[in-house]
mmCIF file of C-alpha atoms in Angstrom:
data_model
loop_
_atom_site.group_PDB
_atom_site.id
_atom_site.type_symbol
_atom_site.label_atom_id
_atom_site.label_comp_id
_atom_site.label_asym_id
_atom_site.label_seq_id
_atom_site.Cartn_x
_atom_site.Cartn_y
_atom_site.Cartn_z
ATOM 1 C CA UNK A 1 -9.125 69.345 -30.163
ATOM 2 C CA UNK A 2 -12.259 70.181 -28.807
ATOM 3 C CA UNK A 3 -13.895 72.255 -26.324
ATOM 4 C CA UNK A 4 -11.756 72.634 -23.853
ATOM 5 C CA UNK A 5 -13.970 74.937 -21.833
ATOM 6 C CA UNK A 6 -15.802 72.986 -19.548
ATOM 7 C CA UNK A 7 -11.544 71.038 -18.122
ATOM 8 C CA UNK A 8 -9.449 72.428 -15.705
ATOM 9 C CA UNK A 9 -6.629 74.256 -16.618
ATOM 10 C CA UNK A 10 -4.310 70.919 -15.018
ATOM 11 C CA UNK A 11 -7.002 69.458 -17.723
ATOM 12 C CA UNK A 12 -6.883 71.330 -20.808
ATOM 13 C CA UNK A 13 -2.873 71.235 -20.192
ATOM 14 C CA UNK A 14 -2.054 67.260 -20.415
ATOM 15 C CA UNK A 15 -4.829 67.773 -23.007
ATOM 16 C CA UNK A 16 -2.458 69.745 -25.436
ATOM 17 C CA UNK A 17 -0.001 67.712 -24.345
ATOM 18 C CA UNK A 18 -0.998 64.474 -25.425
ATOM 19 C CA UNK A 19 -1.909 65.886 -28.603
ATOM 20 C CA UNK A 20 1.527 67.027 -29.060
ATOM 21 C CA UNK A 21 2.549 63.852 -28.288
ATOM 22 C CA UNK A 22 -0.080 62.164 -31.259
ATOM 23 C CA UNK A 23 1.906 64.842 -33.830
ATOM 24 C CA UNK A 24 4.803 63.989 -32.659
ATOM 25 C CA UNK A 25 4.595 60.315 -33.356
ATOM 26 C CA UNK A 26 2.717 60.766 -36.663
ATOM 27 C CA UNK A 27 6.063 62.867 -37.564
ATOM 28 C CA UNK A 28 8.125 60.394 -36.763
ATOM 29 C CA UNK A 29 6.267 57.226 -38.874
ATOM 30 C CA UNK A 30 7.066 60.270 -41.788
ATOM 31 C CA UNK A 31 10.836 60.161 -41.347
ATOM 32 C CA UNK A 32 10.748 56.713 -40.137
ATOM 33 C CA UNK A 33 13.057 56.836 -37.204
ATOM 34 C CA UNK A 34 11.740 55.699 -33.807
ATOM 35 C CA UNK A 35 11.851 58.509 -30.957
ATOM 36 C CA UNK A 36 14.990 56.931 -28.944
ATOM 37 C CA UNK A 37 16.975 56.522 -31.962
ATOM 38 C CA UNK A 38 15.940 60.189 -32.692
ATOM 39 C CA UNK A 39 17.856 60.745 -29.183
ATOM 40 C CA UNK A 40 20.538 59.391 -30.018
ATOM 41 C CA UNK A 41 21.380 60.491 -33.016
ATOM 42 C CA UNK A 42 20.589 63.793 -31.916
ATOM 43 C CA UNK A 43 23.404 63.027 -28.949
ATOM 44 C CA UNK A 44 25.704 62.284 -31.506
ATOM 45 C CA UNK A 45 25.246 65.000 -33.761
ATOM 46 C CA UNK A 46 28.056 67.185 -32.047
ATOM 47 C CA UNK A 47 30.401 64.782 -33.533
ATOM 48 C CA UNK A 48 31.879 63.380 -29.692
ATOM 49 C CA UNK A 49 32.131 59.987 -29.608
ATOM 50 C CA UNK A 50 31.305 58.930 -26.804
ATOM 51 C CA UNK A 51 30.293 55.939 -24.148
ATOM 52 C CA UNK A 52 26.929 53.986 -23.263
ATOM 53 C CA UNK A 53 27.604 55.041 -19.833
ATOM 54 C CA UNK A 54 28.225 58.692 -20.742
ATOM 55 C CA UNK A 55 25.290 57.921 -23.252
ATOM 56 C CA UNK A 56 23.365 56.518 -19.980
ATOM 57 C CA UNK A 57 23.824 59.691 -17.868
ATOM 58 C CA UNK A 58 23.246 62.288 -20.337
ATOM 59 C CA UNK A 59 20.120 60.867 -21.893
ATOM 60 C CA UNK A 60 19.141 59.504 -17.845
ATOM 61 C CA UNK A 61 18.666 56.384 -18.714
ATOM 62 C CA UNK A 62 19.709 52.543 -17.482
ATOM 63 C CA UNK A 63 22.443 51.592 -18.945
ATOM 64 C CA UNK A 64 21.040 48.184 -20.136
ATOM 65 C CA UNK A 65 17.858 50.837 -22.389
ATOM 66 C CA UNK A 66 20.900 52.781 -23.976
ATOM 67 C CA UNK A 67 22.808 49.949 -24.801
ATOM 68 C CA UNK A 68 19.433 47.878 -26.533
ATOM 69 C CA UNK A 69 18.523 51.404 -28.515
ATOM 70 C CA UNK A 70 21.996 51.073 -29.440
ATOM 71 C CA UNK A 71 21.789 47.625 -30.305
ATOM 72 C CA UNK A 72 18.582 48.835 -32.686
ATOM 73 C CA UNK A 73 20.410 51.793 -34.318
ATOM 74 C CA UNK A 74 24.075 49.571 -34.676
ATOM 75 C CA UNK A 75 21.363 46.792 -36.805
ATOM 76 C CA UNK A 76 19.956 49.870 -38.630
ATOM 77 C CA UNK A 77 23.375 50.686 -39.779
ATOM 78 C CA UNK A 78 22.648 54.536 -37.936
ATOM 79 C CA UNK A 79 25.484 53.827 -35.342
ATOM 80 C CA UNK A 80 28.397 52.090 -34.206
ATOM 81 C CA UNK A 81 30.848 50.688 -31.365
ATOM 82 C CA UNK A 82 34.260 50.806 -31.783
ATOM 83 C CA UNK A 83 37.004 50.000 -29.231
ATOM 84 C CA UNK A 84 40.298 53.048 -28.740
ATOM 85 C CA UNK A 85 43.188 51.178 -28.584
ATOM 86 C CA UNK A 86 44.048 50.221 -24.568
ATOM 87 C CA UNK A 87 40.401 51.904 -23.446
ATOM 88 C CA UNK A 88 37.828 49.142 -21.623
ATOM 89 C CA UNK A 89 35.073 50.610 -23.138
ATOM 90 C CA UNK A 90 33.646 50.710 -26.401
ATOM 91 C CA UNK A 91 33.435 53.958 -28.137
ATOM 92 C CA UNK A 92 29.893 54.693 -30.363
ATOM 93 C CA UNK A 93 29.031 56.749 -33.483
ATOM 94 C CA UNK A 94 27.262 57.634 -36.351
ATOM 95 C CA UNK A 95 27.600 56.023 -39.760
ATOM 96 C CA UNK A 96 27.309 57.895 -42.481
ATOM 97 C CA UNK A 97 23.747 56.307 -43.049
ATOM 98 C CA UNK A 98 23.260 57.586 -39.356
ATOM 99 C CA UNK A 99 23.492 60.652 -40.395
ATOM 100 C CA UNK A 100 22.033 60.413 -43.489
ATOM 101 C CA UNK A 101 18.762 58.994 -42.070
ATOM 102 C CA UNK A 102 19.165 61.934 -39.178
ATOM 103 C CA UNK A 103 19.609 64.533 -41.912
ATOM 104 C CA UNK A 104 16.221 63.195 -43.132
ATOM 105 C CA UNK A 105 14.171 63.358 -39.804
ATOM 106 C CA UNK A 106 15.644 67.399 -39.047
ATOM 107 C CA UNK A 107 13.691 68.472 -42.037
ATOM 108 C CA UNK A 108 10.536 66.240 -41.668
ATOM 109 C CA UNK A 109 10.360 67.558 -37.718
ATOM 110 C CA UNK A 110 11.691 71.029 -38.340
ATOM 111 C CA UNK A 111 8.995 71.615 -40.871
ATOM 112 C CA UNK A 112 6.272 70.318 -38.217
ATOM 113 C CA UNK A 113 7.821 72.713 -35.668
ATOM 114 C CA UNK A 114 7.990 75.809 -38.312
ATOM 115 C CA UNK A 115 4.395 75.643 -38.467
ATOM 116 C CA UNK A 116 3.938 75.671 -35.191
ATOM 117 C CA UNK A 117 6.444 78.246 -34.280
ATOM 118 C CA UNK A 118 5.005 80.639 -37.193
ATOM 119 C CA UNK A 119 1.438 79.778 -35.450
ATOM 120 C CA UNK A 120 2.779 81.631 -32.186
ATOM 121 C CA UNK A 121 3.983 84.493 -34.372
ATOM 122 C CA UNK A 122 4.277 87.992 -32.323
ATOM 123 C CA UNK A 123 4.566 85.852 -29.671
ATOM 124 C CA UNK A 124 7.625 83.905 -30.068
ATOM 125 C CA UNK A 125 9.886 85.766 -27.028
ATOM 126 C CA UNK A 126 7.214 84.991 -24.521
ATOM 127 C CA UNK A 127 6.328 81.585 -25.564
ATOM 128 C CA UNK A 128 9.869 79.827 -25.181
ATOM 129 C CA UNK A 129 10.452 81.578 -22.499
ATOM 130 C CA UNK A 130 7.176 80.179 -20.784
ATOM 131 C CA UNK A 131 8.100 77.197 -22.591
ATOM 132 C CA UNK A 132 11.469 76.850 -21.176
ATOM 133 C CA UNK A 133 9.959 77.542 -17.706
ATOM 134 C CA UNK A 134 6.998 74.988 -17.835
ATOM 135 C CA UNK A 135 9.720 72.458 -19.043
ATOM 136 C CA UNK A 136 12.403 72.764 -16.517
ATOM 137 C CA UNK A 137 10.111 73.291 -14.035
ATOM 138 C CA UNK A 138 7.932 69.947 -15.124
ATOM 139 C CA UNK A 139 11.325 68.452 -15.393
ATOM 140 C CA UNK A 140 12.264 68.689 -12.009
ATOM 141 C CA UNK A 141 8.977 67.659 -10.796
ATOM 142 C CA UNK A 142 9.230 64.284 -12.075
ATOM 143 C CA UNK A 143 12.817 63.648 -11.464
ATOM 144 C CA UNK A 144 11.003 64.859 -8.149
ATOM 145 C CA UNK A 145 8.425 62.181 -8.721
ATOM 146 C CA UNK A 146 10.826 59.492 -9.840
ATOM 147 C CA UNK A 147 12.578 59.930 -6.778
ATOM 148 C CA UNK A 148 9.763 58.934 -4.391
ATOM 149 C CA UNK A 149 9.410 62.339 -3.389
#
């Protein structure tokens, strides 16, 4: 990754996050399930069908964005929509093809993550504790920035 010694801590972190994002995109190209679709498949992996609004709320995305993403996944045969008797909103579920795509993508994704976890070695617990605290604070700050504070 090059010499990071001349960069500030924040610059080093930004560079590492960008590097991790490039690696994530590389893995995505291999398993051929777009990240937005994979997020939907992960969310629906609990077997519970959801409405567009529920998905939007859980993913903190605009409903129009979710509708577009669901439509793309539906066109690929990975998701389906149906209306329960008397229900005003359609429910979204994974299809068998979506379950297979999710399983294939998960194996590839987890293989790459396992390599990273292996590199952490004995510092595993400290790494996860620190990463969780970082991501939680980073998410809170991003949400605050989005709100204009």
